Short mmCIF file of C-alpha atoms and ligand atoms in Angstrom, two decimals:
data_model
loop_
_atom_site.label_atom_id
_atom_site.label_comp_id
_atom_site.label_asym_id
_atom_site.label_seq_id
_atom_site.Cartn_x
_atom_site.Cartn_y
_atom_site.Cartn_z
CA MET A 1 18.85 31.61 3.56
CA SER A 2 15.56 33.23 4.55
CA GLU A 3 13.03 31.07 6.34
CA GLN A 4 9.88 30.30 4.40
CA THR A 5 6.56 29.18 5.79
CA ILE A 6 5.14 26.62 3.40
CA ASP A 7 1.86 24.82 3.86
CA PRO A 8 3.11 21.25 3.93
CA LEU A 9 -0.12 19.87 2.51
CA THR A 10 -0.40 19.48 -1.28
CA PRO A 11 -3.95 18.36 -2.05
CA ILE A 12 -3.76 17.18 -5.65
CA LEU A 13 -5.15 13.65 -5.69
CA SER A 14 -7.46 14.62 -2.84
CA GLU A 15 -8.27 18.11 -4.11
CA THR A 16 -11.83 17.33 -5.16
CA TRP A 17 -12.74 14.93 -2.36
CA ASP A 18 -14.95 17.42 -0.51
CA ALA A 19 -16.84 18.59 -3.62
CA ASP A 20 -20.55 17.85 -3.68
CA ARG A 21 -21.02 14.28 -5.01
CA SER A 22 -17.32 14.30 -5.88
CA TRP A 23 -17.52 10.81 -7.37
CA THR A 24 -19.74 11.83 -10.29
CA LEU A 25 -18.41 12.67 -13.72
CA ASP A 26 -20.14 16.06 -13.65
CA ALA A 27 -18.41 17.05 -10.41
CA TYR A 28 -15.06 15.85 -11.76
CA VAL A 29 -15.41 17.80 -15.00
CA ALA A 30 -16.55 20.91 -13.10
CA GLN A 31 -13.27 20.73 -11.17
CA GLY A 32 -11.19 20.60 -14.35
CA GLY A 33 -11.18 16.82 -14.73
CA TRP A 34 -10.46 14.98 -17.99
CA GLN A 35 -8.29 17.84 -19.33
CA GLY A 36 -5.17 15.70 -18.96
CA LEU A 37 -6.50 13.16 -21.46
CA ALA A 38 -7.19 15.87 -24.06
CA LYS A 39 -3.63 17.10 -23.60
CA ALA A 40 -2.21 13.59 -23.85
CA LEU A 41 -4.17 12.74 -27.01
CA ALA A 42 -2.73 15.82 -28.70
CA GLN A 43 0.81 14.40 -28.47
CA PRO A 44 2.47 11.15 -29.56
CA PRO A 45 2.29 8.35 -26.95
CA ALA A 46 6.09 8.35 -26.59
CA ASP A 47 5.99 11.98 -25.41
CA VAL A 48 3.52 11.04 -22.67
CA VAL A 49 5.85 8.26 -21.54
CA GLN A 50 8.71 10.75 -21.55
CA VAL A 51 6.93 13.33 -19.38
CA VAL A 52 6.16 10.64 -16.80
CA LYS A 53 9.79 9.47 -16.94
CA ASP A 54 11.00 13.06 -16.48
CA SER A 55 8.64 13.61 -13.56
CA GLY A 56 10.46 10.95 -11.57
CA LEU A 57 7.12 9.45 -10.43
CA ARG A 58 7.83 6.25 -8.52
CA GLY A 59 5.27 3.48 -8.07
CA ARG A 60 3.03 4.21 -5.11
CA GLY A 61 2.19 0.52 -4.50
CA GLY A 62 5.11 -0.04 -2.16
CA ALA A 63 8.31 -0.82 -4.03
CA GLY A 64 8.78 2.66 -5.51
CA PHE A 65 9.87 1.51 -8.98
CA PRO A 66 10.01 4.43 -11.48
CA THR A 67 6.70 4.42 -13.34
CA GLY A 68 7.84 5.87 -16.67
CA MET A 69 10.74 3.43 -16.79
CA LYS A 70 8.34 0.53 -16.21
CA TRP A 71 6.20 1.69 -19.13
CA GLY A 72 9.35 1.92 -21.23
CA PHE A 73 10.14 -1.78 -20.59
CA LEU A 74 7.29 -2.93 -22.82
CA PRO A 75 8.67 -4.46 -26.03
CA ALA A 76 7.95 -2.73 -29.34
CA PRO A 77 4.36 -3.24 -30.55
CA ASP A 78 3.91 -6.48 -32.53
CA GLY A 79 0.28 -5.99 -33.50
CA GLY A 80 -1.03 -8.12 -30.60
CA PRO A 81 -2.71 -6.89 -27.43
CA ARG A 82 -0.88 -5.25 -24.52
CA TYR A 83 -2.54 -4.52 -21.23
CA LEU A 84 -2.69 -2.10 -18.33
CA VAL A 85 -3.72 -3.69 -15.05
CA VAL A 86 -4.43 -1.37 -12.13
CA ASN A 87 -3.61 -2.92 -8.79
CA ALA A 88 -6.49 -1.90 -6.51
CA ASP A 89 -6.18 -4.86 -4.16
CA GLU A 90 -5.05 -2.74 -1.17
CA SER A 91 -4.83 -5.26 1.67
CA GLU A 92 -1.63 -4.50 3.62
CA PRO A 93 -2.49 -3.80 7.27
CA GLY A 94 -2.58 -0.03 7.73
CA THR A 95 -2.73 0.76 4.02
CA CYS A 96 -5.93 2.66 3.33
CA LYS A 97 -5.28 5.26 0.63
CA ASP A 98 -6.49 3.70 -2.64
CA ILE A 99 -9.93 2.85 -1.32
CA PRO A 100 -10.80 6.43 -0.25
CA LEU A 101 -9.32 7.70 -3.52
CA MET A 102 -11.52 5.40 -5.60
CA LEU A 103 -14.58 6.20 -3.52
CA ALA A 104 -14.16 9.97 -3.64
CA SER A 105 -12.63 10.40 -7.07
CA PRO A 106 -13.05 7.34 -9.33
CA GLN A 107 -12.96 9.52 -12.46
CA LEU A 108 -9.42 10.61 -11.58
CA LEU A 109 -8.31 6.98 -11.64
CA ILE A 110 -10.19 6.32 -14.89
CA GLU A 111 -8.62 9.37 -16.52
CA GLY A 112 -5.23 8.07 -15.39
CA VAL A 113 -6.10 4.68 -16.89
CA ALA A 114 -7.04 6.30 -20.21
CA ILE A 115 -3.82 8.36 -20.39
CA THR A 116 -1.60 5.45 -19.35
CA SER A 117 -3.29 3.11 -21.84
CA TYR A 118 -2.79 5.64 -24.61
CA ALA A 119 0.88 6.04 -23.65
CA ILE A 120 1.64 2.31 -23.66
CA GLY A 121 -0.52 1.37 -26.65
CA CYS A 122 -3.16 -0.59 -24.76
CA ASP A 123 -6.80 -0.84 -25.81
CA HIS A 124 -8.09 -2.93 -22.92
CA ALA A 125 -7.31 -2.04 -19.32
CA PHE A 126 -8.34 -3.83 -16.11
CA ILE A 127 -8.89 -2.53 -12.61
CA TYR A 128 -8.49 -5.38 -10.10
CA VAL A 129 -10.29 -4.39 -6.89
CA ARG A 130 -10.06 -6.09 -3.56
CA GLY A 131 -13.11 -8.32 -3.22
CA GLU A 132 -14.30 -7.18 0.19
CA VAL A 133 -14.82 -3.56 -0.81
CA LEU A 134 -18.07 -4.05 -2.64
CA HIS A 135 -18.98 -0.36 -2.29
CA VAL A 136 -15.80 0.61 -4.16
CA TYR A 137 -16.45 -2.01 -6.83
CA ARG A 138 -19.96 -0.64 -7.39
CA ARG A 139 -18.72 2.94 -7.51
CA LEU A 140 -16.06 2.06 -10.08
CA LEU A 141 -18.58 0.19 -12.23
CA ARG A 142 -20.83 3.24 -12.25
CA ALA A 143 -17.92 5.60 -12.92
CA VAL A 144 -16.75 3.51 -15.88
CA GLU A 145 -20.32 3.52 -17.22
CA GLU A 146 -20.42 7.33 -16.94
CA ALA A 147 -17.05 7.67 -18.69
CA TYR A 148 -18.25 5.49 -21.59
CA ALA A 149 -21.44 7.54 -21.90
CA ALA A 150 -19.44 10.79 -22.05
CA GLY A 151 -17.10 9.43 -24.74
CA TYR A 152 -13.98 9.23 -22.51
CA LEU A 153 -13.89 5.45 -22.98
CA GLY A 154 -14.94 3.25 -25.88
CA LYS A 155 -14.30 3.72 -29.58
CA ASN A 156 -12.58 6.73 -31.13
CA ILE A 157 -12.22 8.61 -27.82
CA GLN A 158 -12.74 12.35 -28.28
CA GLY A 159 -12.38 11.87 -32.03
CA SER A 160 -8.74 10.85 -31.64
CA GLY A 161 -8.94 7.39 -33.15
CA PHE A 162 -7.85 5.90 -29.81
CA ASP A 163 -10.05 3.03 -28.52
CA LEU A 164 -10.13 1.82 -24.94
CA ASP A 165 -12.25 -0.64 -22.98
CA VAL A 166 -12.00 -0.83 -19.21
CA THR A 167 -13.00 -3.88 -17.18
CA VAL A 168 -13.44 -3.61 -13.41
CA HIS A 169 -12.79 -6.97 -11.77
CA ALA A 170 -13.48 -7.83 -8.13
CA GLY A 171 -11.06 -10.32 -6.58
CA ALA A 172 -12.13 -12.72 -3.87
CA GLY A 173 -10.25 -10.97 -1.07
CA ALA A 174 -6.70 -12.27 -0.63
CA TYR A 175 -3.65 -10.24 0.36
CA ILE A 176 -1.43 -12.27 -1.96
CA CYS A 177 -3.51 -11.16 -4.94
CA GLY A 178 -1.95 -7.71 -4.49
CA GLU A 179 1.40 -9.23 -5.52
CA GLU A 180 1.40 -8.36 -9.20
CA THR A 181 1.91 -11.81 -10.69
CA ALA A 182 -0.55 -13.51 -8.29
CA LEU A 183 -2.98 -10.77 -9.31
CA LEU A 184 -2.50 -11.67 -12.97
CA ASP A 185 -3.12 -15.36 -12.29
CA SER A 186 -6.24 -14.45 -10.32
CA LEU A 187 -7.43 -12.19 -13.12
CA GLU A 188 -6.98 -15.09 -15.55
CA GLY A 189 -9.26 -17.19 -13.34
CA LEU A 190 -6.51 -19.23 -11.72
CA ARG A 191 -5.68 -19.57 -8.04
CA GLY A 192 -3.86 -16.40 -6.97
CA GLN A 193 -0.24 -17.42 -6.40
CA PRO A 194 2.92 -15.60 -7.48
CA ARG A 195 4.59 -16.52 -10.75
CA LEU A 196 8.28 -17.17 -11.20
CA LYS A 197 10.05 -14.07 -12.55
CA PRO A 198 11.45 -13.63 -15.17
CA PRO A 199 9.57 -13.31 -17.40
CA PHE A 200 8.35 -10.04 -15.93
CA PRO A 201 4.83 -8.81 -16.69
CA ALA A 202 6.24 -6.22 -19.11
CA VAL A 203 7.24 -9.11 -21.37
CA ALA A 204 4.69 -11.83 -20.51
CA GLY A 205 1.95 -10.63 -18.19
CA LEU A 206 -1.81 -10.99 -18.57
CA TYR A 207 -2.58 -13.84 -21.01
CA ALA A 208 1.21 -13.95 -21.59
CA ARG A 209 1.10 -10.55 -23.31
CA PRO A 210 3.10 -7.40 -22.43
CA THR A 211 1.46 -5.85 -19.38
CA VAL A 212 1.98 -2.87 -17.11
CA VAL A 213 0.82 -3.39 -13.53
CA ASN A 214 0.52 -0.13 -11.61
CA ASN A 215 -0.93 0.89 -8.29
CA VAL A 216 -4.09 3.04 -8.11
CA GLU A 217 -2.25 6.06 -6.71
CA SER A 218 0.50 5.80 -9.35
CA VAL A 219 -2.05 5.84 -12.17
CA ALA A 220 -4.12 8.57 -10.52
CA SER A 221 -0.99 10.75 -10.31
CA VAL A 222 -0.60 10.77 -14.10
CA PRO A 223 -3.33 13.27 -15.17
CA ALA A 224 -1.84 16.11 -13.10
CA ILE A 225 1.67 15.34 -14.38
CA VAL A 226 0.45 15.52 -17.98
CA ASN A 227 -1.51 18.69 -17.20
CA HIS A 228 1.17 20.58 -15.32
CA GLY A 229 4.39 19.05 -16.63
CA SER A 230 7.29 17.18 -15.10
CA ASP A 231 8.97 20.31 -13.64
CA TRP A 232 5.85 21.02 -11.61
CA PHE A 233 5.99 17.49 -10.18
CA THR A 234 9.70 17.58 -9.40
CA SER A 235 9.25 20.92 -7.64
CA MET A 236 7.69 18.83 -4.83
CA GLY A 237 9.37 16.18 -2.77
CA THR A 238 13.08 15.43 -2.86
CA GLU A 239 15.51 14.93 -5.71
CA ARG A 240 15.09 11.14 -5.92
CA SER A 241 11.62 10.91 -4.35
CA ALA A 242 9.72 13.46 -6.37
CA GLY A 243 6.17 14.65 -6.00
CA HIS A 244 3.35 14.29 -3.55
CA GLY A 245 1.54 11.35 -2.06
CA LEU A 246 -1.12 10.26 0.37
CA PHE A 247 0.10 9.65 3.91
CA SER A 248 -2.44 7.54 5.81
CA LEU A 249 -2.37 8.16 9.56
CA SER A 250 -4.18 5.57 11.63
CA GLY A 251 -4.21 4.22 15.15
CA HIS A 252 -3.56 6.28 18.27
CA VAL A 253 -3.75 9.69 16.67
CA VAL A 254 -6.27 12.44 17.37
CA ARG A 255 -7.37 13.00 13.75
CA PRO A 256 -6.62 9.90 11.69
CA GLY A 257 -7.03 10.19 7.93
CA GLN A 258 -5.37 10.91 4.61
CA TYR A 259 -2.83 13.74 4.56
CA GLU A 260 -1.54 14.52 1.08
CA ALA A 261 1.91 16.03 1.23
CA PRO A 262 5.23 16.14 -0.63
CA LEU A 263 7.49 13.15 -0.10
CA GLY A 264 10.07 14.05 2.50
CA ILE A 265 7.61 15.39 5.07
CA THR A 266 8.22 14.05 8.57
CA LEU A 267 5.92 12.24 10.98
CA ARG A 268 6.39 15.12 13.42
CA GLU A 269 4.90 17.52 10.86
CA LEU A 270 2.09 15.14 10.01
CA LEU A 271 1.29 14.53 13.66
CA ASP A 272 1.14 18.28 14.27
CA MET A 273 -1.57 18.50 11.61
CA ALA A 274 -3.32 15.41 12.91
CA GLY A 275 -3.63 16.73 16.47
CA GLY A 276 -0.84 14.59 17.91
CA VAL A 277 -0.92 11.26 19.68
CA ARG A 278 -4.22 10.63 21.47
CA GLY A 279 -4.55 11.75 25.08
CA GLY A 280 -1.21 13.55 24.91
CA ASN A 281 0.44 10.13 25.23
CA ARG A 282 3.97 9.36 24.18
CA LEU A 283 4.53 7.77 20.78
CA LYS A 284 5.89 4.28 21.31
CA PHE A 285 6.30 2.83 17.81
CA TRP A 286 4.97 3.28 14.29
CA THR A 287 5.16 1.79 10.83
CA PRO A 288 6.36 4.07 8.05
CA GLY A 289 4.84 1.98 5.27
CA GLY A 290 2.47 -0.66 6.56
CA SER A 291 3.03 -3.74 8.70
CA SER A 292 5.64 -5.19 6.33
CA THR A 293 8.07 -2.35 6.99
CA PRO A 294 10.39 -2.38 10.03
CA LEU A 295 9.07 -0.43 13.01
CA PHE A 296 10.23 3.04 13.91
CA THR A 297 10.01 4.76 17.30
CA ASP A 298 9.85 8.35 18.52
CA ALA A 299 13.54 8.57 17.64
CA HIS A 300 12.44 8.70 13.99
CA LEU A 301 9.94 11.53 14.26
CA ASP A 302 12.16 13.76 12.13
CA THR A 303 13.15 11.19 9.51
CA PRO A 304 12.09 12.60 6.11
CA LEU A 305 9.47 10.29 4.65
CA ASP A 306 11.09 9.72 1.28
CA TYR A 307 12.41 6.43 -0.10
CA GLU A 308 16.08 7.14 0.56
CA SER A 309 15.85 8.63 4.06
CA VAL A 310 13.53 5.93 5.38
CA ALA A 311 15.79 3.21 3.94
CA ALA A 312 18.87 4.88 5.43
CA ALA A 313 17.13 4.81 8.82
CA GLY A 314 16.52 1.06 8.49
CA SER A 315 12.98 0.74 7.18
CA MET A 316 10.98 1.25 3.98
CA LEU A 317 8.59 3.94 2.81
CA GLY A 318 6.25 1.25 1.46
CA THR A 319 2.71 2.57 1.07
CA ARG A 320 3.08 5.47 3.56
CA ALA A 321 0.69 3.68 5.91
CA LEU A 322 1.64 5.36 9.18
CA GLN A 323 0.16 3.26 11.96
CA ILE A 324 0.66 5.06 15.26
CA PHE A 325 0.95 3.15 18.55
CA ASP A 326 1.15 5.01 21.84
CA GLU A 327 2.84 4.05 25.09
CA THR A 328 -0.13 1.96 26.27
CA THR A 329 0.40 -0.57 23.49
CA CYS A 330 1.89 -3.96 24.13
CA VAL A 331 4.30 -4.47 21.23
CA VAL A 332 4.19 -8.25 21.62
CA ARG A 333 0.44 -8.23 21.19
CA ALA A 334 0.60 -5.92 18.16
CA VAL A 335 3.21 -8.08 16.41
CA SER A 336 1.32 -11.24 17.32
CA ARG A 337 -1.84 -9.89 15.62
CA TRP A 338 0.13 -8.95 12.50
CA MET A 339 1.57 -12.46 12.40
CA ASP A 340 -1.94 -13.94 12.59
CA PHE A 341 -2.58 -11.98 9.41
CA TYR A 342 0.56 -13.15 7.59
CA ALA A 343 0.08 -16.80 8.57
CA HIS A 344 -3.51 -16.60 7.34
CA GLU A 345 -2.59 -14.84 4.09
CA SER A 346 0.49 -16.92 3.20
CA CYS A 347 -0.50 -18.58 -0.07
CA GLY A 348 1.36 -21.78 0.82
CA LYS A 349 3.36 -22.01 -2.39
CA CYS A 350 6.79 -22.00 -0.74
CA THR A 351 7.96 -23.79 2.39
CA PRO A 352 9.86 -20.97 4.19
CA CYS A 353 6.81 -18.73 4.27
CA ARG A 354 4.11 -21.38 4.65
CA GLU A 355 5.82 -23.14 7.57
CA GLY A 356 7.69 -20.12 8.90
CA THR A 357 4.70 -17.84 9.34
CA TYR A 358 2.81 -20.71 11.00
CA TRP A 359 5.58 -21.16 13.57
CA LEU A 360 6.12 -17.44 14.09
CA LYS A 361 2.43 -17.19 14.89
CA GLN A 362 2.53 -20.09 17.38
CA ILE A 363 5.59 -18.76 19.19
CA LEU A 364 4.38 -15.17 19.34
CA ARG A 365 1.04 -16.35 20.66
CA ARG A 366 2.64 -18.36 23.43
CA ILE A 367 4.90 -15.48 24.46
CA GLU A 368 1.90 -13.16 24.47
CA THR A 369 -0.17 -15.49 26.60
CA GLY A 370 2.55 -16.14 29.20
CA ALA A 371 3.69 -19.54 28.00
CA GLY A 372 6.90 -18.39 26.32
CA THR A 373 10.16 -20.19 27.00
CA GLU A 374 13.68 -18.90 27.39
CA GLY A 375 14.87 -19.78 23.91
CA ASP A 376 11.81 -18.41 22.11
CA LEU A 377 13.36 -15.12 20.99
CA ASP A 378 16.27 -16.97 19.39
CA VAL A 379 13.84 -19.33 17.65
CA LEU A 380 11.80 -16.37 16.39
CA LEU A 381 14.90 -14.68 14.98
CA ASP A 382 16.22 -17.92 13.50
CA THR A 383 12.86 -18.57 11.83
CA CYS A 384 12.89 -15.06 10.36
CA ASP A 385 16.40 -15.69 9.12
CA ASN A 386 15.15 -18.77 7.29
CA ILE A 387 12.33 -16.85 5.61
CA LEU A 388 14.06 -13.60 4.66
CA GLY A 389 15.59 -13.89 1.21
CA ARG A 390 14.44 -17.51 0.88
CA ALA A 391 10.74 -17.00 0.30
CA PHE A 392 9.28 -17.05 -3.20
CA CYS A 393 7.76 -13.56 -2.97
CA ALA A 394 7.90 -10.46 -0.83
CA LEU A 395 5.05 -11.53 1.45
CA GLY A 396 7.41 -13.81 3.33
CA ASP A 397 10.11 -11.14 3.67
CA GLY A 398 7.52 -8.61 4.83
CA ALA A 399 6.23 -10.97 7.51
CA THR A 400 9.63 -10.98 9.20
CA SER A 401 9.90 -7.18 9.44
CA PRO A 402 7.62 -6.59 12.45
CA VAL A 403 9.23 -9.50 14.32
CA THR A 404 12.89 -8.66 13.84
CA SER A 405 12.42 -4.92 14.24
CA SER A 406 10.28 -5.22 17.39
CA ILE A 407 12.77 -7.57 19.04
CA ALA A 408 15.61 -5.21 18.14
CA LEU A 409 13.76 -2.24 19.62
CA PHE A 410 11.84 -3.80 22.51
CA ARG A 411 13.73 -6.93 23.51
CA ASP A 412 13.15 -6.13 27.21
CA GLU A 413 9.42 -6.16 26.70
CA PHE A 414 9.52 -9.58 25.01
CA GLU A 415 11.73 -10.93 27.82
CA ALA A 416 9.37 -9.49 30.45
CA HIS A 417 6.50 -11.45 28.88
CA ILE A 418 8.54 -14.63 29.13
CA THR A 419 9.94 -14.19 32.65
CA GLY A 420 6.73 -12.65 34.01
CA ARG A 421 4.60 -15.30 32.30
CA GLY A 422 2.34 -12.81 30.60
CA CYS A 423 1.88 -9.20 29.67
CA PRO A 424 3.58 -6.88 32.15
CA PHE A 425 1.31 -4.00 31.28
CA ASP A 426 -0.78 -2.30 33.91
CA PRO A 427 -4.33 -3.61 33.24
CA SER A 428 -5.81 -0.12 33.62
CA ALA A 429 -3.53 1.20 30.88
CA ALA A 430 -4.28 -1.91 28.87
CA ALA A 431 -7.99 -1.12 29.03
CA LEU A 432 -7.29 1.93 26.88
CA PHE A 433 -6.59 -0.31 23.96
CA ASP A 434 -8.99 -3.07 24.90
CA TYR A 435 -6.22 -5.38 26.03
CA THR A 436 -7.43 -8.39 27.95
CA PRO A 437 -4.53 -10.31 29.46
CA ARG A 438 -4.77 -13.85 28.14
CA ARG A 439 -4.62 -17.05 30.08
CA ALA A 440 -1.88 -19.51 29.30
CA PRO A 441 -2.81 -21.97 26.55
CA GLN A 442 -2.56 -24.87 29.04
CA ALA A 443 -5.36 -23.30 31.06
CA LEU A 444 -7.48 -23.04 27.95
CA THR A 445 -6.91 -26.62 26.89
CA ALA A 446 -7.59 -27.76 30.46
CA GLY A 447 -11.16 -26.67 29.89
CA ALA A 448 -11.02 -23.52 32.00
CA HIS A 449 -13.46 -21.67 29.75
C1 FMN B 501 2.05 -9.62 -0.72
C2 FMN B 501 2.04 -8.41 -1.58
C3 FMN B 501 0.90 -7.62 -1.65
C4 FMN B 501 0.88 -6.49 -2.45
N1 FMN B 501 -0.25 -5.74 -2.47
C5 FMN B 501 -0.31 -4.67 -3.29
C6 FMN B 501 -1.52 -3.91 -3.38
O1 FMN B 501 -2.53 -4.20 -2.74
N2 FMN B 501 -1.52 -2.83 -4.22
C7 FMN B 501 -0.41 -2.50 -4.98
O2 FMN B 501 -0.48 -1.56 -5.76
N3 FMN B 501 0.72 -3.19 -4.89
C8 FMN B 501 0.79 -4.27 -4.09
N4 FMN B 501 1.95 -5.01 -4.05
C9 FMN B 501 3.07 -4.60 -4.93
C10 FMN B 501 2.84 -5.14 -6.36
O3 FMN B 501 3.41 -6.42 -6.47
C11 FMN B 501 3.47 -4.23 -7.42
O4 FMN B 501 4.77 -3.96 -7.06
C12 FMN B 501 2.72 -2.91 -7.60
O5 FMN B 501 1.38 -3.11 -7.89
C13 FMN B 501 3.35 -2.14 -8.73
O6 FMN B 501 2.71 -0.89 -8.91
P1 FMN B 501 3.51 0.47 -8.80
O7 FMN B 501 4.78 0.30 -9.58
O8 FMN B 501 2.61 1.46 -9.38
O9 FMN B 501 3.79 0.69 -7.34
C14 FMN B 501 2.01 -6.14 -3.22
C15 FMN B 501 3.17 -6.93 -3.15
C16 FMN B 501 3.19 -8.05 -2.34
C17 FMN B 501 4.41 -8.87 -2.28
S1 SF4 B 502 6.38 -16.13 0.22
FE1 SF4 B 502 4.41 -16.81 1.10
S2 SF4 B 502 2.88 -15.77 -0.11
FE2 SF4 B 502 4.81 -15.68 -1.28
S3 SF4 B 502 4.80 -17.52 -2.58
FE3 SF4 B 502 5.80 -18.12 -0.70
S4 SF4 B 502 4.08 -18.98 0.52
FE4 SF4 B 502 3.16 -17.75 -1.08
#
């Protein structure tokens, strides 16, 4: 077979991001925007569902569930409302793709919302945005206003007879409200906590009506699929992980940012484009899909970043949030910070997660600060064992991933913190990542500060 040189980047979602005032409707239309909707409206809704099914698009919100199949789960129309809810809550540590997409190209998302709504027979869609990102909320509000004014939303869109209203809703800023059923409760004005499933949202979602919940990037991928066809989409990526996606490189990398590429690209290839690890340092560990996915090391640089290959290597593709940590990083400290997040964000509904994340945080903190005891690693692993598979939703399971994977990969480093009564890292190296060795908690409570 002859060797081909292929540019591994596939800017599709991000294609218009560097256009002048890319977020305006005019700029979007000038770049060919809103043509997908015209194409969709010219065919029966079922054909639009079919093209998305055939494309093999899998949900970009983390779990990778096939998008067309999810749309197909809605029961037959009964004359009552059915809803599309776009999950724009993006709160997983390291995940930072939907926010830049909505800032740079909100019309792309809104076009995706219009096509998806048409396909599933919905006349009122919601975009649930993470509360802290006020700038994104404002941009979406303005973009929706522009789309109404241009006749892409509202009554009788483009003379097709199809009506659609879009509501942009700002949450109050809670990681759990990204879990789809907690999101629906929050959108209904209730406290954001996960619902028991079944019934699944497809059957009884928003206001107990059939509902599709899709991630921003999933919905934004739809216009190009409708425009170019399913074969075009499956020509990228791998057989079971088709298409392109945003890979978000952050942390100790020379040029952090969004790299849009076919699924199946490797971290080695992405790092080459991103200028490598900062300072020429060695890669120590990384997350393939955000903090809830088990850690990888430099041994996984060539693992294809598609759902199957990452799972076969012991982790999850998740949201393609590639957080890079170089050799100067204390893994105990990194995991301890993540656990602060999970303990804070646990919604408290179920005991394994509410109590478990609290204790994981306490134990990690004491190991980090030099007050760890000999049995602590066993207690950490036992606590994880009591959360994994026993928690009410995936937040609890995700919280165990950094703990169990880091102990499996760096047990020596955890033990060195315990036997050495603190972080064994050279303080000059630690300064590179602003690491201040902590005093033992006893010293703090003894009024040493
Ligand atoms: C704790 C938690 C947080 C989540 N946060 C998000 C999020 O911010 N955005 C998102 O799209 N999906 C998030 N999900 C996944 C959603 O529950 C759901 O699977 C997703 O929105 C489905 O969209 P997709 O099929 O297009 O990927 C989260 C799940 C959990 C358990
Ligand atoms: S696993 Fe955690 S976040 Fe999920 S329901 Fe239980 S307490 Fe809430």
